[in-house]
Short mmCIF file of C-alpha atoms in Angstrom, two decimals:
data_model
loop_
_atom_site.label_atom_id
_atom_site.label_comp_id
_atom_site.label_asym_id
_atom_site.label_seq_id
_atom_site.Cartn_x
_atom_site.Cartn_y
_atom_site.Cartn_z
CA MET Y 553 0.00 0.00 0.00
CA ASN Y 554 1.24 3.46 -0.82
CA THR Y 555 1.73 5.16 2.53
CA ASP Y 556 2.15 8.57 0.87
CA ASN Y 557 -1.64 8.67 0.56
CA SER Y 558 -2.10 8.52 4.30
CA LEU Y 559 -3.95 11.23 6.21
CA SER Y 560 -2.96 12.35 9.70
CA LEU Y 561 -4.85 13.76 12.64
CA GLN Y 562 -4.52 13.90 16.39
CA LEU Y 563 -6.52 11.80 18.77
CA LEU Y 564 -6.94 13.82 21.99
CA SER Y 565 -9.14 11.41 23.94
CA SER Y 566 -11.27 8.32 23.48
CA TYR Y 567 -14.08 6.59 25.36
CA CYS Y 568 -15.71 3.27 24.58
CA TRP Y 569 -18.74 1.51 26.05
CA ILE Y 570 -19.92 -2.01 25.23
CA SER Y 571 -23.10 -3.63 26.50
CA GLU Y 572 -21.97 -6.52 28.67
CA ASP Y 573 -25.26 -8.35 28.00
CA SER Y 574 -24.62 -8.34 24.26
CA LEU Y 575 -21.00 -9.54 24.56
CA ASN Y 576 -21.96 -13.23 24.78
CA ASN Y 577 -20.52 -15.22 21.87
CA CYS Y 578 -18.29 -12.31 20.79
CA LYS Y 579 -15.15 -13.71 22.50
CA TYR Y 580 -13.33 -10.36 22.61
CA PRO Y 581 -9.86 -10.39 24.23
CA GLU Y 582 -9.11 -8.90 27.65
CA SER Y 583 -6.66 -6.56 25.93
CA LEU Y 584 -9.70 -4.81 24.43
CA LEU Y 585 -12.20 -5.12 27.28
CA ASN Y 586 -9.73 -3.63 29.79
CA TYR Y 587 -10.18 -0.29 28.03
CA VAL Y 588 -13.95 -0.46 27.75
CA ASP Y 589 -16.68 0.79 30.06
CA LEU Y 590 -19.04 -2.16 30.69
CA GLU Y 591 -21.16 -0.54 33.43
CA VAL Y 592 -24.88 0.18 33.10
CA ILE Y 593 -25.40 3.68 31.60
CA SER Y 594 -27.01 6.34 33.80
CA ILE Y 595 -26.16 9.75 32.15
CA LYS Y 596 -26.68 11.87 35.27
CA GLN Y 597 -25.55 14.96 33.28
CA ILE Y 598 -28.89 15.07 31.43
CA PRO Y 599 -32.05 15.93 33.42
CA PRO Y 600 -34.63 13.09 33.57
CA ILE Y 601 -37.28 14.98 31.55
CA LYS Y 602 -34.82 15.14 28.60
CA ARG Y 603 -33.12 11.82 29.30
CA ARG Y 604 -36.33 9.88 28.69
CA ARG Y 605 -36.06 10.78 24.99
CA LEU Y 606 -32.92 8.63 24.73
CA ASN Y 607 -33.40 5.04 23.68
CA GLY Y 608 -30.78 2.28 23.76
CA LEU Y 609 -28.95 3.64 20.72
CA SER Y 610 -28.91 7.36 21.48
CA LYS Y 611 -28.21 6.65 25.17
CA MET Y 612 -24.97 4.85 24.26
CA ALA Y 613 -23.92 7.61 21.85
CA MET Y 614 -24.63 10.33 24.43
CA HIS Y 615 -22.83 8.42 27.18
CA THR Y 616 -19.54 7.93 25.32
CA SER Y 617 -19.69 11.40 23.73
CA LEU Y 618 -20.07 13.19 27.07
CA ASN Y 619 -17.43 11.04 28.80
CA CYS Y 620 -14.96 11.52 25.94
CA LEU Y 621 -15.38 15.30 26.16
CA GLU Y 622 -15.36 15.34 29.98
CA SER Y 623 -12.02 13.56 30.21
CA LEU Y 624 -10.45 16.53 28.41
CA LYS Y 625 -12.70 19.22 29.89
CA SER Y 626 -13.87 20.09 26.38
CA ASN Y 627 -17.10 22.01 26.00
CA SER Y 628 -19.90 19.99 24.46
CA ASP Y 629 -21.33 23.07 22.70
CA GLU Y 630 -18.11 23.88 20.79
CA VAL Y 631 -17.19 20.62 19.07
CA ILE Y 632 -18.11 19.72 15.50
CA THR Y 633 -19.89 16.36 15.55
CA VAL Y 634 -19.67 13.32 13.29
CA PHE Y 635 -22.06 10.58 14.39
CA ALA Y 636 -21.62 7.32 12.54
CA SER Y 637 -23.79 4.24 12.73
CA GLN Y 638 -24.02 1.34 10.29
CA HIS Y 639 -27.50 0.22 11.32
CA GLY Y 640 -28.86 3.42 12.87
CA GLU Y 641 -32.40 3.11 14.26
CA LEU Y 642 -32.93 -0.30 12.62
CA ASN Y 643 -34.43 -1.94 15.71
CA ARG Y 644 -36.88 0.93 16.19
CA THR Y 645 -37.84 0.70 12.52
CA ILE Y 646 -38.44 -3.05 12.86
CA SER Y 647 -40.79 -2.34 15.77
CA ILE Y 648 -42.67 0.34 13.77
CA ILE Y 649 -43.08 -1.94 10.75
CA SER Y 650 -44.24 -4.80 12.99
CA ASP Y 651 -46.92 -2.51 14.42
CA ILE Y 652 -48.09 -1.55 10.93
CA ILE Y 653 -48.20 -5.20 9.80
CA ASN Y 654 -50.27 -6.07 12.88
CA SER Y 655 -52.62 -3.10 12.26
CA GLN Y 656 -51.49 -1.45 15.50
CA ASP Y 657 -51.13 2.33 15.87
CA VAL Y 658 -47.50 3.42 15.51
CA SER Y 659 -45.89 5.11 18.51
CA PRO Y 660 -45.46 8.84 17.64
CA LYS Y 661 -42.27 8.97 19.70
CA ASP Y 662 -40.77 5.98 17.88
CA PHE Y 663 -41.77 7.50 14.55
CA SER Y 664 -40.27 10.91 15.32
CA LEU Y 665 -36.98 9.38 16.51
CA SER Y 666 -36.63 6.67 13.86
CA VAL Y 667 -34.36 8.66 11.53
CA HIS Y 668 -30.62 8.06 11.23
CA ASN Y 669 -29.64 11.44 12.69
CA SER Y 670 -31.83 11.13 15.83
CA SER Y 671 -28.86 10.65 18.16
CA LEU Y 672 -26.95 13.53 16.60
CA GLY Y 673 -30.02 15.76 16.87
CA LEU Y 674 -30.55 14.90 20.53
CA PHE Y 675 -26.85 15.53 21.27
CA SER Y 676 -27.01 18.98 19.66
CA ILE Y 677 -30.27 19.91 21.46
CA PHE Y 678 -29.18 18.69 24.89
CA ASN Y 679 -25.79 20.44 24.66
CA ASN Y 680 -26.92 23.62 22.87
CA ASN Y 681 -24.43 22.69 20.17
CA THR Y 682 -24.90 24.79 17.01
CA GLN Y 683 -21.72 23.57 15.24
CA PRO Y 684 -21.90 21.55 12.00
CA GLY Y 685 -22.98 17.95 12.51
CA THR Y 686 -22.83 15.00 10.12
CA SER Y 687 -24.60 11.65 10.37
CA ILE Y 688 -22.88 8.86 8.44
CA ALA Y 689 -23.65 5.27 7.46
CA ALA Y 690 -21.25 3.42 5.16
CA GLY Y 691 -21.78 -0.29 5.75
CA SER Y 692 -18.86 -2.09 7.35
CA ASN Y 693 -16.65 0.92 6.47
CA THR Y 694 -18.75 3.31 8.58
CA PHE Y 695 -15.98 4.04 11.09
CA GLY Y 696 -13.32 4.57 8.40
CA PHE Y 697 -15.38 6.97 6.34
CA ALA Y 698 -16.48 8.79 9.49
CA LEU Y 699 -12.78 9.30 10.24
CA LEU Y 700 -12.31 10.60 6.69
CA GLU Y 701 -15.26 12.97 7.13
CA SER Y 702 -13.76 14.16 10.43
CA TYR Y 703 -10.47 14.84 8.65
CA ASN Y 704 -12.29 16.86 5.95
CA LEU Y 705 -14.09 18.92 8.59
CA LEU Y 706 -10.85 19.59 10.47
CA LYS Y 707 -9.17 20.73 7.24
CA ARG Y 708 -12.04 23.15 6.71
CA PHE Y 709 -12.21 24.32 10.36
CA PRO Y 710 -8.60 23.79 11.52
CA ASN Y 711 -9.04 25.47 14.90
CA LYS Y 712 -11.98 23.29 15.89
CA LYS Y 713 -12.17 19.85 17.43
CA VAL Y 714 -14.28 17.06 15.98
CA LEU Y 715 -16.16 14.64 18.21
CA LEU Y 716 -16.46 11.37 16.28
CA THR Y 717 -18.92 8.91 17.80
CA CYS Y 718 -19.36 5.52 16.13
CA PHE Y 719 -22.14 3.38 17.59
CA ASP Y 720 -24.45 0.48 16.82
CA LEU Y 721 -27.02 -1.59 18.63
CA LYS Y 722 -26.93 -5.35 18.34
CA VAL Y 723 -29.10 -6.16 15.31
CA GLU Y 724 -32.33 -7.89 16.31
CA PRO Y 725 -34.11 -10.65 14.36
CA PRO Y 726 -34.96 -11.00 11.52
CA PHE Y 727 -32.13 -8.85 10.15
CA ASP Y 728 -29.42 -10.44 12.30
CA SER Y 729 -29.39 -13.32 9.81
CA PHE Y 730 -27.72 -10.99 7.27
CA LEU Y 731 -24.67 -10.51 9.48
CA ASN Y 732 -21.74 -12.87 9.14
CA ARG Y 733 -20.66 -12.44 12.77
CA VAL Y 734 -22.20 -11.60 16.14
CA GLU Y 735 -21.83 -7.89 16.94
CA PRO Y 736 -22.43 -6.38 20.39
CA SER Y 737 -24.11 -3.07 21.21
CA TYR Y 738 -21.30 -0.53 21.50
CA SER Y 739 -20.33 3.10 21.16
CA LEU Y 740 -16.85 4.56 20.64
CA SER Y 741 -16.17 8.31 20.87
CA LEU Y 742 -12.96 9.99 19.72
CA LEU Y 743 -12.00 13.64 20.11
CA LEU Y 744 -9.95 14.70 17.09
CA SER Y 745 -7.90 17.73 16.05
CA ILE Y 746 -5.28 18.81 13.52
CA ASP Y 747 -4.19 21.86 15.53
CA ASP Y 748 -0.72 21.25 17.00
CA ASN Y 749 -1.42 23.78 19.74
CA LEU Y 750 -4.38 21.79 21.02
CA ALA Y 751 -2.63 18.45 21.38
CA GLN Y 752 -1.00 18.11 24.80
CA HIS Y 753 -1.26 14.34 25.00
CA GLY Y 754 -2.82 11.56 23.00
CA TYR Y 755 -1.81 10.11 19.66
CA ASN Y 756 -0.96 11.19 16.17
CA ILE Y 757 -3.01 8.85 13.95
CA SER Y 758 -2.32 8.21 10.26
CA PHE Y 759 -4.65 6.22 8.08
CA SER Y 760 -5.17 5.15 4.49
CA PHE Y 761 -7.45 2.64 2.82
CA GLN Y 762 -7.64 0.43 -0.21
CA ARG Y 763 -10.55 -1.50 -1.64
CA SER Y 764 -10.08 -5.26 -1.76
CA GLU Y 765 -10.65 -7.25 -4.95
CA VAL Y 766 -12.21 -10.08 -2.93
CA PRO Y 767 -14.66 -10.08 0.02
CA LEU Y 768 -12.91 -9.94 3.40
CA GLN Y 769 -13.73 -11.37 6.83
CA ALA Y 770 -13.10 -9.34 9.99
CA SER Y 771 -13.48 -10.73 13.50
CA MET Y 772 -14.95 -7.55 15.01
CA PRO Y 773 -16.46 -4.21 13.89
CA LEU Y 774 -13.86 -1.74 12.60
CA PRO Y 775 -14.18 0.80 15.49
CA LEU Y 776 -13.52 -1.92 18.09
CA ALA Y 777 -10.59 -3.28 16.06
CA PHE Y 778 -9.23 0.29 15.97
CA LEU Y 779 -9.59 0.63 19.74
CA GLN Y 780 -7.70 -2.61 20.25
CA PHE Y 781 -4.92 -1.34 17.96
CA LEU Y 782 -4.85 1.94 19.87
CA HIS Y 783 -4.10 0.16 23.14
CA SER Y 784 -1.70 -2.39 21.66
CA ASN Y 785 2.09 -2.08 21.40
CA ALA Y 786 2.02 -2.19 17.61
CA PRO Y 787 2.98 1.11 15.90
CA SER Y 788 0.88 0.22 12.86
CA GLU Y 789 -1.71 -2.34 11.86
CA GLN Y 790 -3.80 -3.30 8.88
CA LEU Y 791 -7.48 -3.69 9.78
CA LYS Y 792 -10.27 -4.72 7.45
CA SER Y 793 -13.94 -4.28 6.81
CA ASN Y 794 -15.99 -6.56 4.54
CA ASN Y 795 -14.40 -5.08 1.41
CA THR Y 796 -11.62 -2.63 2.33
CA TYR Y 797 -8.18 -2.69 3.95
CA TRP Y 798 -7.68 0.12 6.48
CA GLU Y 799 -4.09 0.87 7.40
CA PHE Y 800 -3.52 2.67 10.71
CA ALA Y 801 -0.34 3.99 12.32
CA LYS Y 802 0.03 5.74 15.67
CA ASN Y 803 2.60 7.86 17.51
CA ALA Y 804 2.17 8.92 21.12
CA LEU Y 805 2.30 12.71 21.41
CA MET E 1068 -59.60 10.25 44.54
CA ARG E 1069 -61.13 8.09 41.81
CA PRO E 1070 -59.29 4.80 41.06
CA ILE E 1071 -59.18 5.75 37.36
CA GLU E 1072 -56.99 8.76 38.21
CA ASN E 1073 -54.21 6.53 39.48
CA GLU E 1074 -54.61 4.29 36.45
CA ILE E 1075 -54.16 7.32 34.19
CA LYS E 1076 -51.09 8.43 36.12
CA ALA E 1077 -49.60 4.94 35.73
CA VAL E 1078 -50.22 5.12 31.96
CA ILE E 1079 -48.54 8.56 31.81
CA ILE E 1080 -45.45 7.31 33.64
CA GLU E 1081 -45.14 4.14 31.58
CA SER E 1082 -45.90 5.48 28.12
CA LEU E 1083 -43.73 8.59 28.49
CA ASP E 1084 -40.73 6.85 30.15
CA LEU E 1085 -40.96 9.06 33.27
CA GLU E 1086 -38.82 6.61 35.20
CA ASP E 1087 -37.92 9.04 38.00
CA ILE E 1088 -41.51 10.08 38.70
CA SER E 1089 -44.02 8.20 40.89
CA ILE E 1090 -47.82 8.33 40.89
CA ASP E 1091 -47.75 10.60 43.95
CA ASP E 1092 -45.58 13.14 42.09
CA ILE E 1093 -48.31 13.87 39.53
CA GLU E 1094 -50.92 16.35 40.78
CA THR E 1095 -54.45 15.38 39.73
CA GLU E 1096 -55.58 18.95 39.02
CA GLU E 1097 -52.31 20.46 37.72
CA PRO E 1098 -51.73 21.04 33.97
CA LEU E 1099 -49.89 18.15 32.27
CA PHE E 1100 -48.42 20.25 29.46
CA GLY E 1101 -46.31 23.39 29.49
CA ASP E 1102 -45.90 24.65 33.05
CA GLY E 1103 -47.06 21.63 35.03
CA LEU E 1104 -45.38 18.31 34.35
CA GLY E 1105 -43.56 19.85 31.36
CA LEU E 1106 -44.80 17.46 28.68
CA ASP E 1107 -44.67 18.42 24.98
CA SER E 1108 -46.63 17.76 21.77
CA ILE E 1109 -44.97 14.38 21.04
CA ASP E 1110 -45.92 13.35 24.59
CA ALA E 1111 -49.52 14.36 23.87
CA LEU E 1112 -49.65 12.07 20.85
CA GLU E 1113 -47.90 9.24 22.69
CA LEU E 1114 -50.21 9.59 25.71
CA GLY E 1115 -53.28 9.70 23.47
CA LEU E 1116 -52.23 6.42 21.88
CA ALA E 1117 -51.55 4.77 25.25
CA LEU E 1118 -54.91 5.89 26.70
CA LYS E 1119 -56.70 4.66 23.57
CA LYS E 1120 -55.13 1.23 24.02
CA LYS E 1121 -55.68 1.05 27.78
CA PHE E 1122 -59.26 2.37 28.02
CA ASP E 1123 -60.51 1.58 24.49
CA ILE E 1124 -61.71 5.14 23.88
CA LYS E 1125 -62.07 7.22 20.72
CA LEU E 1126 -59.88 10.33 20.35
CA ASP E 1127 -60.01 13.14 17.83
CA SER E 1128 -56.51 14.61 17.87
CA SER E 1129 -57.45 17.74 15.94
CA SER E 1130 -60.42 18.96 17.98
CA GLU E 1131 -60.30 21.79 20.51
CA GLU E 1132 -62.31 19.52 22.81
CA SER E 1133 -59.40 17.05 23.01
CA LYS E 1134 -57.13 19.84 24.19
CA LYS E 1135 -59.48 20.49 27.13
CA HIS E 1136 -59.68 16.79 27.97
CA PHE E 1137 -55.86 16.57 28.09
CA TYR E 1138 -55.50 19.53 30.48
CA SER E 1139 -55.01 17.46 33.62
CA VAL E 1140 -55.39 13.95 35.04
CA SER E 1141 -58.74 15.05 36.45
CA THR E 1142 -60.14 16.24 33.08
CA LEU E 1143 -58.84 13.07 31.41
CA ALA E 1144 -60.65 10.97 34.04
CA ASP E 1145 -63.89 12.91 33.38
CA PHE E 1146 -63.50 12.36 29.65
CA ILE E 1147 -62.79 8.62 29.90
CA GLU E 1148 -65.66 8.03 32.34
CA GLN E 1149 -67.98 9.98 30.06
CA GLN E 1150 -66.93 7.88 27.03
CA LYS E 1151 -67.37 4.66 28.96
CA GLY E 1152 -70.74 5.82 30.24
CA THR E 1153 -69.79 5.39 33.86
CA ALA E 1154 -69.87 9.06 34.86
#
């Protein structure tokens, strides 16, 4: 792979949560789970009257986003947001369609929050965040292209930070049969920058990607594979999605 | 206190995910929307659906009358009893 094509940005902080209940059959190594929050989510920062709008998916995204920002004392109203989710509100949509098939009335709340950018919208409302926000889905490459989008945004707004949150709920039946591996419910948030003055600690991350000629098999979703690489001793690693090689390299700042 | 008032409060708490609120926290005569409990328009639709399912009543979401019925737990109880012919 031609490393001259690689793009670089700084990772200021990261926070990952995985649902312990959904981890069965995933067989993830301790080297990953040691760096993951497995506790039940409470989100005390959001008042109950607002918090009740969060479902499983948006609750995870909010939880890791707020904790990622908190660890660096970054203001949640100043970051540019990229929220990335391969399946989005799929489980909510399944429930809505089931209701329609069974001639039941559809829940207005489920309907209003069933769009892909629900979690991003709730984050911006709850944090009075008026910065640009992007909601991305790109199949098994969702995390990679979200990182690329974050890079683009940082090039355009070089003095800003980008909060990248990549999250997915475990896919419920009947659509789980389309997946070739068991995936847990998880959310990973990264705080990114390209401003050298902002980076006190963290990592310099370089990445590039190349489409594969043949279908690929990966043992875990790309964001979790990235997290494992981040906490490993390896300076670089080639990760893969279902159809693309993603090359990552890191340097501690 | 009519038994139906507590049933309505239970429906409000369950259908609107008010996990931190108990039946005793909801005032029977206080407004549900705006100043009182602080519910919004999506809540109104969600609550209407839940009450329809629970009490098997007919609701016209566009009428001014419905707005009056949804003022408080007490007015909702009057409305449901009237529909069920038990008032």
